Amino acid sequence: MSNLKKYNLFILITSFAKLLVEIFIPLLLFDKGFTIERIILFLIFKYAFCILIIPFTLKLGNKYSYTKLMLISSILFTFTYIYLNILTKHVFSLVFLALIFSTYLIFYWLGRHIYALTIIEDKKTTDNVSLYAMFSIIGGIPATYIGAKILNTFGFVTLTIIVFILMFISIIPLIKIKDINIKTKEKLNLKKVIHTFPKRNYLFIIIEQLRYISISIFPLFVYIYVKKEFNFLGLINIISGIGSVIYIYILSKKMDKNKKDYLKASSILLGVVYTLKINIINPSIFLAIIFIEGLAKSALDTIVLRNTYAYGKNYDAPSYIGFIELLNNISRTLILLIFYILKLDLKIIIIISIVGIIFNAFIKFDDGKYGYTQSK
């Protein structure tokens, strides 16, 4: 089995495991009596802790291995959800939840992205990233619905144990990946990336975090205003993923053929779909809109990740991914802090995010010498 196939197997299993339970965190906090304001505060703490943990994780990963950190992330993942089940309404409990959740996230995502950037071939970035996206979607399509069924039937502890076993198993394909060196060839040099990264890419990534924030809080919006059932969210995930895999495959071929990323069209389409979502609360019509969202969202996820990885080929993987994750989390923290200070409700936050998504359609991401920019 090739390294790429081993990595995709890892993506398939972890995507299924994570989506069994991860989407329910804001909803479970809401059910425990936390206000929307407190849930936003939890997200602020989560991303702020990520900023602090990233440099520490880079040093550990470079010294020992990112695979070992991802093994630890499986344990932290499980502990996060066990603690969530016994969480009290005290703010310090929320802070501690954010801390362990952030540590799991950084240990997992830094390793996942660094592996990906190391494995992908310079001239096959679009093909490789589209495969990652397809395996993520395939793994996630049934996950939320199954997770909801297990949660409703057997309870939170059973679901957590299943997730832990799957997360632990998922590391096996990574351990078997050979002949790559994911440690930086030189001393970690975030300053080099900071000073040479294109200014327009800075702007794009900062605004892109509005889309990420909307993805994080939309399940809560649906749970409160459309249908208060975990199973309904699982059904949304299935419908959203049905057309995504085929669409991504077609899109990736078209992108390489025309040397174009279709970022503008995908961003505008997603902005329109999100506008419809927040104004329609009929469950049946909402599900029809979700199918269209699945096409636009998965396309945009693939395009953004492909462009980010393409430019990342200019640097060593740990320094570049560390920089991107720092920029992502600093942006998310500051944006959410502004929302928190202004005491904006969920719908207003989503509307602002929609404006950001559409605005980003007109910022051309520079994908560097390994991307489409230099091939025209």
Short mmCIF file of C-alpha atoms in Angstrom, two decimals, residues 6-356:
data_model
loop_
_atom_site.label_atom_id
_atom_site.label_comp_id
_atom_site.label_asym_id
_atom_site.label_seq_id
_atom_site.Cartn_x
_atom_site.Cartn_y
_atom_site.Cartn_z
CA LYS A 6 -2.14 4.78 4.03
CA TYR A 7 -2.68 8.47 4.70
CA ASN A 8 -6.12 8.41 3.10
CA LEU A 9 -7.08 5.42 5.26
CA PHE A 10 -6.05 7.45 8.30
CA ILE A 11 -8.23 10.35 7.04
CA LEU A 12 -11.19 8.02 6.45
CA ILE A 13 -11.13 6.53 9.96
CA THR A 14 -10.45 9.77 11.85
CA SER A 15 -13.09 11.70 9.90
CA PHE A 16 -15.65 9.07 10.87
CA ALA A 17 -14.52 8.98 14.50
CA LYS A 18 -14.35 12.76 14.96
CA LEU A 19 -17.74 13.46 13.40
CA LEU A 20 -19.41 10.80 15.55
CA VAL A 21 -19.29 13.30 18.39
CA GLU A 22 -17.41 16.54 17.63
CA ILE A 23 -20.33 18.39 16.05
CA PHE A 24 -22.37 17.96 19.23
CA ILE A 25 -20.11 19.96 21.58
CA PRO A 26 -21.89 23.36 21.26
CA LEU A 27 -25.25 21.58 21.37
CA LEU A 28 -24.38 19.64 24.52
CA LEU A 29 -23.15 22.83 26.16
CA PHE A 30 -26.45 24.48 25.23
CA ASP A 31 -28.42 21.54 26.65
CA LYS A 32 -26.41 21.82 29.88
CA GLY A 33 -27.71 25.36 30.30
CA PHE A 34 -24.84 27.40 28.88
CA THR A 35 -25.98 30.57 27.11
CA ILE A 36 -24.96 31.46 23.54
CA GLU A 37 -22.68 34.09 25.05
CA ARG A 38 -20.90 31.47 27.18
CA ILE A 39 -20.55 29.11 24.21
CA ILE A 40 -18.90 31.93 22.22
CA LEU A 41 -16.62 32.48 25.23
CA PHE A 42 -15.72 28.78 25.15
CA LEU A 43 -14.74 29.10 21.48
CA ILE A 44 -12.58 32.14 22.29
CA PHE A 45 -10.75 30.20 25.00
CA LYS A 46 -10.38 27.23 22.66
CA TYR A 47 -8.69 29.19 19.88
CA ALA A 48 -6.63 31.28 22.31
CA PHE A 49 -5.22 28.11 23.88
CA CYS A 50 -4.46 26.79 20.38
CA ILE A 51 -2.21 29.83 19.82
CA LEU A 52 -0.25 29.06 22.99
CA ILE A 53 0.01 25.33 22.29
CA ILE A 54 1.20 25.49 18.65
CA PRO A 55 4.88 26.50 19.30
CA PHE A 56 5.14 23.89 22.05
CA THR A 57 3.68 21.21 19.74
CA LEU A 58 6.08 22.06 16.91
CA LYS A 59 9.05 21.59 19.22
CA LEU A 60 7.73 18.29 20.56
CA GLY A 61 6.84 16.99 17.10
CA ASN A 62 10.19 17.94 15.67
CA LYS A 63 12.06 16.36 18.58
CA TYR A 64 10.05 13.15 18.96
CA SER A 65 7.45 12.65 16.19
CA TYR A 66 4.08 13.98 15.12
CA THR A 67 2.78 10.42 15.03
CA LYS A 68 3.35 10.09 18.78
CA LEU A 69 1.55 13.38 19.34
CA MET A 70 -1.42 12.12 17.33
CA LEU A 71 -1.49 9.01 19.50
CA ILE A 72 -1.65 11.29 22.54
CA SER A 73 -4.39 13.31 20.81
CA SER A 74 -6.57 10.17 20.77
CA ILE A 75 -6.35 10.00 24.55
CA LEU A 76 -7.00 13.74 24.91
CA PHE A 77 -9.94 13.43 22.51
CA THR A 78 -11.51 10.79 24.74
CA PHE A 79 -10.81 12.69 27.96
CA THR A 80 -12.37 15.84 26.44
CA TYR A 81 -15.70 14.12 25.93
CA ILE A 82 -15.67 12.32 29.26
CA TYR A 83 -15.09 15.68 30.96
CA LEU A 84 -17.83 17.28 28.85
CA ASN A 85 -20.27 14.71 30.25
CA ILE A 86 -19.50 15.75 33.87
CA LEU A 87 -19.01 19.46 33.17
CA THR A 88 -20.47 21.96 35.64
CA LYS A 89 -21.74 25.43 34.70
CA HIS A 90 -18.78 27.15 36.37
CA VAL A 91 -16.68 29.25 33.99
CA PHE A 92 -13.46 27.56 35.14
CA SER A 93 -14.86 24.21 34.03
CA LEU A 94 -15.44 25.75 30.61
CA VAL A 95 -11.86 27.03 30.52
CA PHE A 96 -10.45 23.60 31.39
CA LEU A 97 -12.63 21.97 28.72
CA ALA A 98 -11.27 24.47 26.20
CA LEU A 99 -7.69 23.69 27.26
CA ILE A 100 -7.85 19.92 26.81
CA PHE A 101 -9.91 20.24 23.64
CA SER A 102 -7.38 22.71 22.17
CA THR A 103 -4.46 20.44 22.98
CA TYR A 104 -6.15 17.52 21.25
CA LEU A 105 -6.95 19.68 18.21
CA ILE A 106 -3.41 21.01 17.76
CA PHE A 107 -1.72 17.63 18.34
CA TYR A 108 -4.05 16.13 15.72
CA TRP A 109 -4.29 18.86 13.06
CA LEU A 110 -0.64 19.92 13.02
CA GLY A 111 0.38 16.31 12.47
CA ARG A 112 -2.33 15.71 9.88
CA HIS A 113 -1.43 18.77 7.80
CA ILE A 114 2.33 18.25 8.08
CA TYR A 115 1.99 14.65 6.91
CA ALA A 116 -0.18 15.78 4.00
CA LEU A 117 2.17 18.54 2.88
CA THR A 118 5.10 16.12 3.04
CA ILE A 119 3.39 13.32 1.10
CA ILE A 120 1.75 15.25 -1.74
CA GLU A 121 3.66 15.47 -4.99
CA ASP A 122 4.50 18.92 -6.35
CA LYS A 123 2.67 18.43 -9.65
CA LYS A 124 -0.26 16.48 -8.19
CA THR A 125 -1.42 18.83 -5.43
CA THR A 126 -4.98 19.13 -6.77
CA ASP A 127 -5.40 15.36 -7.24
CA ASN A 128 -3.95 14.58 -3.81
CA VAL A 129 -5.99 17.21 -1.96
CA SER A 130 -9.20 16.18 -3.74
CA LEU A 131 -8.57 12.61 -2.55
CA TYR A 132 -8.09 13.85 1.04
CA ALA A 133 -11.36 15.78 0.76
CA MET A 134 -13.24 12.81 -0.68
CA PHE A 135 -12.02 10.43 2.03
CA SER A 136 -12.93 13.01 4.70
CA ILE A 137 -16.44 13.32 3.30
CA ILE A 138 -16.90 9.56 2.81
CA GLY A 139 -15.83 8.97 6.41
CA GLY A 140 -18.05 11.77 7.69
CA ILE A 141 -21.25 11.11 5.68
CA PRO A 142 -22.77 8.53 8.06
CA ALA A 143 -20.83 9.55 11.17
CA THR A 144 -23.01 12.29 12.68
CA TYR A 145 -26.21 10.26 12.17
CA ILE A 146 -24.66 7.12 13.69
CA GLY A 147 -23.22 9.22 16.52
CA ALA A 148 -26.66 10.66 17.25
CA LYS A 149 -28.21 7.17 17.30
CA ILE A 150 -25.55 5.86 19.69
CA LEU A 151 -25.87 8.96 21.87
CA ASN A 152 -29.66 8.64 22.10
CA THR A 153 -29.67 4.84 22.58
CA PHE A 154 -26.59 3.98 24.63
CA GLY A 155 -25.45 7.28 26.08
CA PHE A 156 -22.39 9.49 26.00
CA VAL A 157 -19.90 7.14 27.66
CA THR A 158 -20.46 4.36 25.10
CA LEU A 159 -20.04 6.82 22.24
CA THR A 160 -16.82 8.15 23.76
CA ILE A 161 -15.32 4.65 24.11
CA ILE A 162 -16.13 3.83 20.47
CA VAL A 163 -14.53 7.09 19.33
CA PHE A 164 -11.38 6.41 21.35
CA ILE A 165 -10.96 2.93 19.84
CA LEU A 166 -11.41 4.27 16.30
CA MET A 167 -9.02 7.19 16.85
CA PHE A 168 -6.37 4.85 18.21
CA ILE A 169 -6.78 2.41 15.30
CA SER A 170 -6.50 5.28 12.81
CA ILE A 171 -2.87 5.91 13.80
CA ILE A 172 -1.78 2.44 12.57
CA PRO A 173 -1.68 3.47 8.86
CA LEU A 174 0.46 6.51 9.80
CA ILE A 175 2.97 4.35 11.67
CA LYS A 176 3.37 2.23 8.53
CA ILE A 177 4.18 5.23 6.32
CA LYS A 178 7.84 4.96 5.33
CA ASP A 179 10.55 6.87 3.53
CA ILE A 180 9.44 10.38 4.47
CA ASN A 181 10.97 12.87 6.85
CA ILE A 182 8.38 15.17 8.38
CA LYS A 183 10.88 16.91 10.62
CA THR A 184 12.14 20.22 9.36
CA LYS A 185 15.52 20.08 7.62
CA GLU A 186 16.59 23.16 9.51
CA LYS A 187 15.71 24.93 12.73
CA LEU A 188 12.04 25.87 12.88
CA ASN A 189 11.84 29.25 11.20
CA LEU A 190 8.39 30.81 11.52
CA LYS A 191 9.87 34.28 10.94
CA LYS A 192 10.94 33.30 7.42
CA VAL A 193 7.37 32.32 6.53
CA ILE A 194 5.91 35.41 8.21
CA HIS A 195 8.11 37.80 6.23
CA THR A 196 7.74 36.12 2.81
CA PHE A 197 4.08 35.08 2.87
CA PRO A 198 2.09 37.24 0.36
CA LYS A 199 0.07 40.07 1.91
CA ARG A 200 -3.05 39.20 -0.06
CA ASN A 201 -2.84 35.65 1.28
CA TYR A 202 -2.78 37.10 4.80
CA LEU A 203 -5.99 38.98 4.03
CA PHE A 204 -7.64 35.95 2.44
CA ILE A 205 -6.85 33.63 5.35
CA ILE A 206 -7.98 36.13 7.98
CA ILE A 207 -11.35 36.66 6.26
CA GLU A 208 -11.62 32.91 5.56
CA GLN A 209 -11.90 32.36 9.33
CA LEU A 210 -15.37 33.92 9.21
CA ARG A 211 -16.44 30.93 7.12
CA TYR A 212 -14.80 28.56 9.61
CA ILE A 213 -16.61 30.26 12.50
CA SER A 214 -19.95 29.99 10.68
CA ILE A 215 -19.34 26.26 10.13
CA SER A 216 -18.66 25.86 13.88
CA ILE A 217 -21.85 27.60 15.03
CA PHE A 218 -24.30 26.66 12.27
CA PRO A 219 -25.20 23.31 13.91
CA LEU A 220 -26.21 25.26 17.02
CA PHE A 221 -28.33 27.62 14.90
CA VAL A 222 -30.05 24.62 13.27
CA TYR A 223 -30.57 22.92 16.65
CA ILE A 224 -32.22 26.01 18.14
CA TYR A 225 -34.23 27.43 15.23
CA VAL A 226 -34.93 24.57 12.78
CA LYS A 227 -35.23 21.24 14.59
CA LYS A 228 -34.01 20.34 18.06
CA GLU A 229 -32.90 16.77 17.30
CA PHE A 230 -29.43 15.26 17.08
CA ASN A 231 -30.70 12.85 14.40
CA PHE A 232 -31.69 15.79 12.18
CA LEU A 233 -28.10 17.05 12.21
CA GLY A 234 -26.98 13.58 11.20
CA LEU A 235 -29.44 13.64 8.31
CA ILE A 236 -28.08 17.04 7.26
CA ASN A 237 -24.57 15.61 7.15
CA ILE A 238 -25.68 12.70 4.96
CA ILE A 239 -27.51 14.90 2.46
CA SER A 240 -24.67 17.41 2.37
CA GLY A 241 -22.17 14.69 1.54
CA ILE A 242 -24.17 12.80 -1.10
CA GLY A 243 -23.13 14.91 -4.07
CA SER A 244 -19.88 16.19 -2.64
CA VAL A 245 -17.57 13.29 -3.51
CA ILE A 246 -18.55 13.15 -7.19
CA TYR A 247 -18.53 16.95 -7.42
CA ILE A 248 -15.04 17.22 -5.93
CA TYR A 249 -13.75 14.62 -8.37
CA ILE A 250 -15.19 16.51 -11.33
CA LEU A 251 -14.00 19.86 -9.97
CA SER A 252 -10.42 18.69 -9.42
CA LYS A 253 -10.16 17.46 -13.02
CA LYS A 254 -11.59 20.72 -14.32
CA MET A 255 -9.21 22.75 -12.14
CA ASP A 256 -6.12 20.99 -13.48
CA LYS A 257 -7.35 21.10 -17.07
CA ASN A 258 -8.08 24.83 -17.04
CA LYS A 259 -5.39 25.82 -14.50
CA LYS A 260 -8.07 27.62 -12.50
CA ASP A 261 -9.28 27.14 -8.93
CA TYR A 262 -12.90 28.42 -9.30
CA LEU A 263 -12.57 30.14 -5.92
CA LYS A 264 -14.79 33.10 -6.85
CA ALA A 265 -17.72 31.02 -8.14
CA SER A 266 -17.64 28.63 -5.17
CA SER A 267 -17.47 31.46 -2.60
CA ILE A 268 -20.38 33.38 -4.11
CA LEU A 269 -22.50 30.20 -4.38
CA LEU A 270 -21.83 29.32 -0.74
CA GLY A 271 -22.68 32.86 0.36
CA VAL A 272 -26.04 32.62 -1.43
CA VAL A 273 -26.77 29.20 0.06
CA TYR A 274 -25.93 30.39 3.59
CA THR A 275 -28.27 33.36 3.11
CA LEU A 276 -31.08 30.95 2.24
CA LYS A 277 -30.24 28.72 5.23
CA ILE A 278 -30.69 31.43 7.84
CA ASN A 279 -34.02 32.56 6.37
CA ILE A 280 -35.72 29.17 5.95
CA ILE A 281 -36.66 27.18 9.01
CA ASN A 282 -38.97 24.62 7.42
CA PRO A 283 -37.09 21.31 7.94
CA SER A 284 -37.98 19.80 4.53
CA ILE A 285 -37.00 22.87 2.50
CA PHE A 286 -33.94 23.29 4.69
CA LEU A 287 -32.73 19.80 3.74
CA ALA A 288 -33.10 20.62 0.04
CA ILE A 289 -30.88 23.67 0.51
CA ILE A 290 -28.36 21.55 2.42
CA PHE A 291 -27.77 19.42 -0.68
CA ILE A 292 -26.69 22.51 -2.65
CA GLU A 293 -24.59 23.63 0.31
CA GLY A 294 -22.76 20.29 0.23
CA LEU A 295 -21.59 21.01 -3.32
CA ALA A 296 -20.44 24.57 -2.60
CA LYS A 297 -18.87 23.91 0.81
CA SER A 298 -16.92 20.83 -0.22
CA ALA A 299 -15.70 22.60 -3.35
CA LEU A 300 -14.51 25.59 -1.35
CA ASP A 301 -12.86 23.39 1.30
CA THR A 302 -10.94 21.58 -1.45
CA ILE A 303 -9.91 24.78 -3.24
CA VAL A 304 -8.69 26.57 -0.11
CA LEU A 305 -6.76 23.54 1.14
CA ARG A 306 -5.26 22.92 -2.31
CA ASN A 307 -4.10 26.55 -2.62
CA THR A 308 -2.69 26.54 0.92
CA TYR A 309 -0.73 23.31 0.35
CA ALA A 310 0.50 24.46 -3.08
CA TYR A 311 2.07 27.58 -1.60
CA GLY A 312 3.40 25.55 1.33
CA LYS A 313 5.78 23.73 -1.01
CA ASN A 314 8.00 26.85 -0.77
CA TYR A 315 8.88 26.03 2.87
CA ASP A 316 9.61 23.14 5.20
CA ALA A 317 6.32 21.59 6.30
CA PRO A 318 6.43 22.12 10.11
CA SER A 319 7.32 25.82 9.89
CA TYR A 320 4.69 26.54 7.23
CA ILE A 321 1.86 24.56 8.84
CA GLY A 322 2.73 26.04 12.23
CA PHE A 323 2.50 29.54 10.74
CA ILE A 324 -0.83 28.83 9.00
CA GLU A 325 -2.36 27.42 12.17
CA LEU A 326 -1.13 30.38 14.21
CA LEU A 327 -2.64 32.80 11.70
CA ASN A 328 -5.91 30.84 11.64
CA ASN A 329 -6.31 30.73 15.40
CA ILE A 330 -5.21 34.30 16.07
CA SER A 331 -7.78 35.47 13.51
CA ARG A 332 -10.55 33.29 14.97
CA THR A 333 -9.81 34.48 18.51
CA LEU A 334 -9.86 38.18 17.60
CA ILE A 335 -12.99 37.90 15.44
CA LEU A 336 -14.92 36.01 18.11
CA LEU A 337 -13.69 38.40 20.80
CA ILE A 338 -15.19 41.29 18.82
CA PHE A 339 -18.47 39.37 18.45
CA TYR A 340 -18.45 38.62 22.20
CA ILE A 341 -17.79 42.24 23.21
CA LEU A 342 -20.54 43.47 20.90
CA LYS A 343 -22.89 40.75 22.23
CA LEU A 344 -24.03 39.74 18.74
CA ASP A 345 -26.57 36.96 18.39
CA LEU A 346 -26.06 33.85 16.25
CA LYS A 347 -27.92 35.11 13.20
CA ILE A 348 -25.95 38.38 13.05
CA ILE A 349 -22.66 36.47 13.38
CA ILE A 350 -23.66 34.22 10.48
CA ILE A 351 -24.71 37.23 8.36
CA ILE A 352 -21.32 38.87 8.94
CA SER A 353 -19.67 35.57 8.02
CA ILE A 354 -21.67 35.46 4.77
CA VAL A 355 -20.43 38.93 3.87
CA GLY A 356 -16.87 37.72 4.52
#
